[in-house]
Coordinates of C-alpha atoms and ligand atoms in Angstrom, one line a residue:
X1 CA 15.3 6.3 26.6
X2 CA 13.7 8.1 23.6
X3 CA 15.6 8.9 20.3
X4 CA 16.3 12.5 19.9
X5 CA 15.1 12.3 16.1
X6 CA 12.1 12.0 17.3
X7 CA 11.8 16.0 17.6
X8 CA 11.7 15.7 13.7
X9 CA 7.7 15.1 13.9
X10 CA 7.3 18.7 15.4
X11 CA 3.7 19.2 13.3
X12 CA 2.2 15.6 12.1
X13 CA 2.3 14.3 15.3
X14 CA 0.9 11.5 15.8
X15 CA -1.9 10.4 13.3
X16 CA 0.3 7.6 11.6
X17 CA 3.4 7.0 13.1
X18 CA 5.3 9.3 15.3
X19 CA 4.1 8.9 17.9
X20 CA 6.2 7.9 20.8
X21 CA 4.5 5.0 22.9
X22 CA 5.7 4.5 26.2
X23 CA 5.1 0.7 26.7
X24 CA 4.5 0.0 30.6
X25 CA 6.2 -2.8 31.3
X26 CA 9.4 -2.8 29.3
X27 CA 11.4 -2.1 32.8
X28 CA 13.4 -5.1 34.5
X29 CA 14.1 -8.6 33.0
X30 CA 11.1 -11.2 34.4
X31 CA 11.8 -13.9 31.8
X32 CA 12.9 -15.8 34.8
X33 CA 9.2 -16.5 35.1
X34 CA 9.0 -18.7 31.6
X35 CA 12.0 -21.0 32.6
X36 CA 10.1 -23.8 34.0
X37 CA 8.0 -23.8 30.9
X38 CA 10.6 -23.9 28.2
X39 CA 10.1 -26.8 25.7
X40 CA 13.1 -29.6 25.8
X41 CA 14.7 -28.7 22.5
X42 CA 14.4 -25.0 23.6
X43 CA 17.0 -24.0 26.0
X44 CA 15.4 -20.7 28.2
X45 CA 17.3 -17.3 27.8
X46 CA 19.0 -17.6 31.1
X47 CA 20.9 -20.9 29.8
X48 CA 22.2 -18.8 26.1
X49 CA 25.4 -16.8 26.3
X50 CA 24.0 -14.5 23.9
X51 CA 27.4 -12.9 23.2
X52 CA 28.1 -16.0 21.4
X53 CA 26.2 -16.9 19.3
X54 CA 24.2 -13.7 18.4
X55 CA 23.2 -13.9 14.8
X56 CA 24.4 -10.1 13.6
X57 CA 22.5 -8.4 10.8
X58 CA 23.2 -10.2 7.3
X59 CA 23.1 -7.5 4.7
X60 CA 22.7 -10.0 2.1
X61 CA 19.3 -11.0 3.1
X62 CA 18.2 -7.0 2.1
X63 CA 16.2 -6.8 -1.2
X64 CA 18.5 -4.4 -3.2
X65 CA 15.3 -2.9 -5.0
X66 CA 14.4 -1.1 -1.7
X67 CA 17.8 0.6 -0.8
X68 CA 18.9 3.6 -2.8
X69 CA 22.9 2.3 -2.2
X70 CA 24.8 -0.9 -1.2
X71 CA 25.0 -1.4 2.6
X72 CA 28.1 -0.3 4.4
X73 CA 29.7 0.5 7.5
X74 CA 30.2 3.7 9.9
X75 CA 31.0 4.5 13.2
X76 CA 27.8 5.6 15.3
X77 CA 26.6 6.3 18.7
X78 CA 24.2 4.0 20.2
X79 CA 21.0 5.5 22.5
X80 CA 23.2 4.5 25.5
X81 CA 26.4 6.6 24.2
X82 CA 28.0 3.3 23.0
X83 CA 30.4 4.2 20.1
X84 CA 30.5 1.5 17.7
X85 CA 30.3 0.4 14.4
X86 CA 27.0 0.3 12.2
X87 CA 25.8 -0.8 9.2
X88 CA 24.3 1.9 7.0
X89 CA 21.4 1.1 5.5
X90 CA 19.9 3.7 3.2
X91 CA 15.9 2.8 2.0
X92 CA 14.6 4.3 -1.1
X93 CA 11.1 4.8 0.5
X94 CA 9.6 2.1 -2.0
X95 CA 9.0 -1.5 -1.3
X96 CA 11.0 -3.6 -3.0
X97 CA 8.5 -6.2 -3.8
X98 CA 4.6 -5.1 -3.4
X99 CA 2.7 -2.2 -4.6
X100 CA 1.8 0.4 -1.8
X101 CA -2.3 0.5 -1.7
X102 CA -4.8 1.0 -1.8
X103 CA -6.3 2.1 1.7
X104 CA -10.0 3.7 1.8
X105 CA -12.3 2.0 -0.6
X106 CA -14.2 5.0 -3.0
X107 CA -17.9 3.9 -2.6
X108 CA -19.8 1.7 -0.1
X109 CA -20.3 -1.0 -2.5
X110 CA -16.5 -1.8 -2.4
X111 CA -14.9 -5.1 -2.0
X112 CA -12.4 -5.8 -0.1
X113 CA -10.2 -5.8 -3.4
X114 CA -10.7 -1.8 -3.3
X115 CA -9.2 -1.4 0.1
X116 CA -6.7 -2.9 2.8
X117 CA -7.3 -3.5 6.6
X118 CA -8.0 -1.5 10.2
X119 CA -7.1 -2.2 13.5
X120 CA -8.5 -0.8 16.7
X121 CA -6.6 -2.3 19.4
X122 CA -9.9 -4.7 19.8
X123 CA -7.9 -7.3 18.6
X124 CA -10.0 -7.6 15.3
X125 CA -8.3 -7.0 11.7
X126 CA -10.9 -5.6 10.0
X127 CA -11.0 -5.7 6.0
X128 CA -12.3 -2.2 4.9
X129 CA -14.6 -2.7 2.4
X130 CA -17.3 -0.9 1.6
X131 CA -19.0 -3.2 4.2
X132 CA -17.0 -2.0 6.6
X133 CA -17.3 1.4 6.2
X134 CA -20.9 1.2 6.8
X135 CA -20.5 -0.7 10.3
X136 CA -18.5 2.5 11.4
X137 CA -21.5 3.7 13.3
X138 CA -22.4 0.4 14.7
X139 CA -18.9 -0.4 16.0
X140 CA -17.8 3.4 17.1
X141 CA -20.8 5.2 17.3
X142 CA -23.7 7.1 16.2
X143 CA -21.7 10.2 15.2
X144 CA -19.4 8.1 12.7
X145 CA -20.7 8.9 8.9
X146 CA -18.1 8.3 6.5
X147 CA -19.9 8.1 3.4
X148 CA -22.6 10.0 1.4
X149 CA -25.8 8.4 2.1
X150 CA -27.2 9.7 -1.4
X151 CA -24.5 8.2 -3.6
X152 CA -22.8 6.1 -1.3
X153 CA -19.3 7.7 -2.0
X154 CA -17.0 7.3 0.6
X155 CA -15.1 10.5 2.1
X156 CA -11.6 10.1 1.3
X157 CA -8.7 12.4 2.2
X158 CA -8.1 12.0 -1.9
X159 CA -5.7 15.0 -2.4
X160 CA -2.5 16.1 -0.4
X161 CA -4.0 19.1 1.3
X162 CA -6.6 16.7 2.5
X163 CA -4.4 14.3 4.0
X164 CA -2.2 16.7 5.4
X165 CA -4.9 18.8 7.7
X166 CA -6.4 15.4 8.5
X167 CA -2.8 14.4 9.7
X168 CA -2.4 17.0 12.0
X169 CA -2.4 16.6 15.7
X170 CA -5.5 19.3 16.0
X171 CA -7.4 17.2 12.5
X172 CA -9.1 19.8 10.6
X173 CA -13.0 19.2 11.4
X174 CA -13.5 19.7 7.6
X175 CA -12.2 15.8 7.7
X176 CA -13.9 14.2 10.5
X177 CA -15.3 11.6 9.4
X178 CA -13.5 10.8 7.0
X179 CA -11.0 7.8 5.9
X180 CA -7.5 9.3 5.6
X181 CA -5.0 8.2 3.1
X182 CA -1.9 10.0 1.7
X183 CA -0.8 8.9 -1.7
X184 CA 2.9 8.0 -2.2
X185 CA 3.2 10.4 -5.3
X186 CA 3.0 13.5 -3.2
X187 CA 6.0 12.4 -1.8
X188 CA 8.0 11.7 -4.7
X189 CA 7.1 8.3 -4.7
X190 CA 9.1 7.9 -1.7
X191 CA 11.1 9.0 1.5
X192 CA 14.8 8.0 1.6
X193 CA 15.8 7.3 4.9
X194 CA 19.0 6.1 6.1
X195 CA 19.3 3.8 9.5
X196 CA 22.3 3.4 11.2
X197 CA 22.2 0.0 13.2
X198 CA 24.7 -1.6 15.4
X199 CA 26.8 -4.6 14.0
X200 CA 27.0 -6.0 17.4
X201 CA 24.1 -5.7 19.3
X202 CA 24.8 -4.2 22.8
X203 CA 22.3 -5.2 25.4
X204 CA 20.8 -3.5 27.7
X205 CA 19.9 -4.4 31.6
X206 CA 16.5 -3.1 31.7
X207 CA 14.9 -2.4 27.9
X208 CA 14.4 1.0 26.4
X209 CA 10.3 1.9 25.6
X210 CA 9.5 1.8 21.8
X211 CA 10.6 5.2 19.5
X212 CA 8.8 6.3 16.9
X213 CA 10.2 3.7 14.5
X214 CA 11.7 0.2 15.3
X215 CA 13.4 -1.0 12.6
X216 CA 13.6 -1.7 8.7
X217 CA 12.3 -4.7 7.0
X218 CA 14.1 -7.0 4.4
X219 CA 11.7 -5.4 1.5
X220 CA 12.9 -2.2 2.6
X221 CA 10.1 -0.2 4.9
X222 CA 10.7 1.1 8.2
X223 CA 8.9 -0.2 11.0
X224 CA 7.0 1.9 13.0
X225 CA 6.0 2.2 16.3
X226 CA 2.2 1.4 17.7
X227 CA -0.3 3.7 15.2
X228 CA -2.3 6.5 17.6
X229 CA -4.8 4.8 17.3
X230 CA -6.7 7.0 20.3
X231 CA -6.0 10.3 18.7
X232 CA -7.0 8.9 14.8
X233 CA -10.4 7.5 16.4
X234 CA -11.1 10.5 18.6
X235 CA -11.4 12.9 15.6
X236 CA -13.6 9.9 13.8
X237 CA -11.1 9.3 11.1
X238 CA -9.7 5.9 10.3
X239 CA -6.0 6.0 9.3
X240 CA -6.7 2.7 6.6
X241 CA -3.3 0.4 5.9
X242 CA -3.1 -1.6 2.9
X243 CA -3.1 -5.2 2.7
X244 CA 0.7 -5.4 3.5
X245 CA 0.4 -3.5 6.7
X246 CA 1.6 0.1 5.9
X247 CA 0.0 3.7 5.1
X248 CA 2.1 6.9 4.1
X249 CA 2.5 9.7 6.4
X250 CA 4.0 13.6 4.9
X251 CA 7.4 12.8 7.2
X252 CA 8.5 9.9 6.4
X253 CA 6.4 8.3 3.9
X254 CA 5.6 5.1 3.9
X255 CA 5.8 2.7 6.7
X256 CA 4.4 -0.2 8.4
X257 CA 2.4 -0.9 11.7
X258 CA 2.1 -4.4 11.0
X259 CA 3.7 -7.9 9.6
X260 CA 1.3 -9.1 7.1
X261 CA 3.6 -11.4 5.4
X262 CA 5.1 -9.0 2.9
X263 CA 8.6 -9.0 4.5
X264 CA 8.3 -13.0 4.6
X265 CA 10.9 -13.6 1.9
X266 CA 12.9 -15.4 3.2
X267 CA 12.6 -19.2 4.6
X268 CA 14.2 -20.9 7.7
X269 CA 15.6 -23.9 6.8
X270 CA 15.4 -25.6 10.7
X271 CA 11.4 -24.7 10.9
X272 CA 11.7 -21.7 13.1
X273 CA 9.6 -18.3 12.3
X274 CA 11.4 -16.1 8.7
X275 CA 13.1 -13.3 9.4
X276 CA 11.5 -10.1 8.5
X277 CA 13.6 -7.3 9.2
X278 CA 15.6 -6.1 11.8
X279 CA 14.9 -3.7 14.7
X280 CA 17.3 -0.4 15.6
X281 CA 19.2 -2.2 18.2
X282 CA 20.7 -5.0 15.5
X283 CA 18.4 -7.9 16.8
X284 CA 16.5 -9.5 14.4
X285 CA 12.7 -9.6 13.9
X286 CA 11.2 -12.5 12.9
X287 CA 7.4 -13.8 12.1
X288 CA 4.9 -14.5 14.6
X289 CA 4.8 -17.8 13.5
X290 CA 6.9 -21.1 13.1
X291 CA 6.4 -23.3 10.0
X292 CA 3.9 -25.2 11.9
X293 CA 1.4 -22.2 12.1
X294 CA 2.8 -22.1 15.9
X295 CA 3.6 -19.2 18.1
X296 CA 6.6 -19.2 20.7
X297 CA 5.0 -19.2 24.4
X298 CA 8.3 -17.8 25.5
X299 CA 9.1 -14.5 24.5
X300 CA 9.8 -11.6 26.9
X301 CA 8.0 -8.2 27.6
X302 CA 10.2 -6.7 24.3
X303 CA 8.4 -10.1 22.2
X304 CA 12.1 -11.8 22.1
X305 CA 13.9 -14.5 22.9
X306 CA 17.4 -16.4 22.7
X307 CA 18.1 -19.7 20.7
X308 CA 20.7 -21.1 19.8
X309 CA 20.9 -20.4 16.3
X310 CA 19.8 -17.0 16.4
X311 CA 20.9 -15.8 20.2
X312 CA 18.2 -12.9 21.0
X313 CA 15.8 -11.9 18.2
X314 CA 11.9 -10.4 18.3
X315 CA 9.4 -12.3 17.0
X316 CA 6.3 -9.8 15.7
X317 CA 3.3 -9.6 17.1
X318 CA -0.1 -10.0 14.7
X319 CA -1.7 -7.5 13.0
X320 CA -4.3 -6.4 15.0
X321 CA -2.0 -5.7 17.7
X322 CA -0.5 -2.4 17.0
X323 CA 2.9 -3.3 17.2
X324 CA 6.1 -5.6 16.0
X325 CA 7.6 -5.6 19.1
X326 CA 7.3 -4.2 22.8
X327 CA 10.6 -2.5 23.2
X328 CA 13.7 -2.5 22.3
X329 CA 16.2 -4.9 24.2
X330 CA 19.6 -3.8 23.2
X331 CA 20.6 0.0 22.5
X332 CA 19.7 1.9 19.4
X333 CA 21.0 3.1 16.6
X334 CA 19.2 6.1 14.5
X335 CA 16.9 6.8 11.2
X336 CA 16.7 10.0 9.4
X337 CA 14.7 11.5 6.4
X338 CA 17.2 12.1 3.9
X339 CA 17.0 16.0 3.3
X340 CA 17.2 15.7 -1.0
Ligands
ZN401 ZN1 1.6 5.3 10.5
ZN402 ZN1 12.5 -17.4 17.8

């Protein structure tokens, strides 16, 4: 069930993406309970031979200025043992289109210009302002202080050894209470990571849980997994994303926990959700939403369903979520941090 490059977060844990989240739930196929509530034009999952019609990953929908090389093919082994063709998508660790930043805003007189969001698994997006970081004691507790009550400064993880002892899985009391933030530039300016995923999809009879990373988007980030958000608020520490969803962490550099429309590139032409990226197992990931604002009421446990267009394909969940997807439906294939 989980990838074996997981073992390549031995030290940083945890605090942005690596963890692995098992996602109760994700066993057995129940979308038999959505099929007398499938709209007319919609025909339910059961009704789709999948095999058929499943749209494979396009590499031409890719942003080139996000990959560090042309996409191409290679034989690869799936999470099940499947050996099969994959595309080989190699990210540059950049976004193609959007700057990465900022996260923690500097003083508490901030606006929300000067930082990006939180979420808490409350279900709230929270814009971190200045604002914000003074409602830290009010919404976690009295023992959150995040700023200097004499100048108002906030305390920032604002140099790499800073962000890496906050980052660790046993945080470094010197940064409680603090917002933690890794700057791209001590990585480089950004990870290269290659993905291998499947040309054809190979589905699975009972879902795998999440790994640490899901998939890549069109703009060329990886998607990862659910943030800690448990261990990140336990040591009174906010791990703050920018306005496009994503932090940096020191393994893999910069990634996302959430769609907040900077993977939206491209536009569906029949009124159904953009795609946004794809996930590991070859499906694709699309927006939450339709062109009417509207959300799909019949997506599965892994947030996916068949049409007839598409065949099987995730839809993302919203921000404040903690998560793209639930789990992964087909088989996977793999993502690495390139070693130069
Ligand atoms: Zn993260
Ligand atoms: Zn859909």
């Amino acid at each position: 069930m989980i990838q074996s490059d997981n073992t390549r977060f031995p030290v940083y844990l945890c605090l942005y993406a690596a963890c692995t989240i098992g996602i109760s739930g994700c066993s057995g196929d129940d979308s038999a309970d959505n099929s007398t509530s499938i709209a007319d034009d919609t025909p339910s999952s059961e009704t789709i031979d999948n095999e058929a019609i499943q749209a494979n990953l396009d590499p031409d929908l890719f942003l080139a200025a996000g990959l560090s090389d042309s996409i191409s093919t290679t034989d690869c082994t799936l999470t099940d043992g499947t050996q099969t063709e994959c595309f080989k998508i190699v990210i540059s660790g950049t976004p193609a289109n959007a700057d990465i930043g900022p996260f923690c805003p500097r003083n508490i007189t901030d606006d929300a210009t000067q930082g990006g969001v939180w979420f808490d698994g409350s279900g709230e997006l929270y814009q971190v302002d200045g604002s914000f970081i003074l409602s830290l004691s009010d919404l976690y507790g009295s023992d959150w202080q995040l700023y200097d009550e004499a100048t108002g400064e906030v305390f920032v993880t604002d140099s790499q050894i800073a962000c890496e002892a906050a980052a660790r899985p046993d945080v470094d009391p010197e940064y409680q209470n603090h917002c933690v933030e890794c700057s791209i530039d001590y990585y480089g300016g950004g990870v290269a990571q290659t993905l291998l995923i499947p040309v054809k999809p190979v589905a699975l009879s009972n879902p795998n849980s999440l790994s640490a990373d899901v998939g890549v988007t069109l703009n060329g980030v990886v998607i990862a997994g659910p943030a800690p958000l448990n261990a990140i608020l336990s040591a009174n520490t906010i791990a703050a994303f920018d306005d496009c969803g994503g932090h940096v962490n020191p393994v893999e550099g910069y990634h996302y926990h959430a769609a907040l429309g900077c993977s939206d590139i491209i536009s569906s032409l029949d009124g159904h959700a953009n795609i946004i990226g794809y996930a590991l197992d070859g499906y694709g990931i699309y927006a939450m939403l339709n062109s009417e604002g509207e959300e799909d009421f019949d997506l599965d446990e892994c947030r996916g369903h068949s049409d007839e267009n598409r065949g099987y394909h995730y839809h993302a969940a919203s921000a404040a979520e903690n998560m793209f997807i639930g789990c992964f439906k087909g088989a996977q294939g793999s993502i690495t941090v390139d070693s130069n």
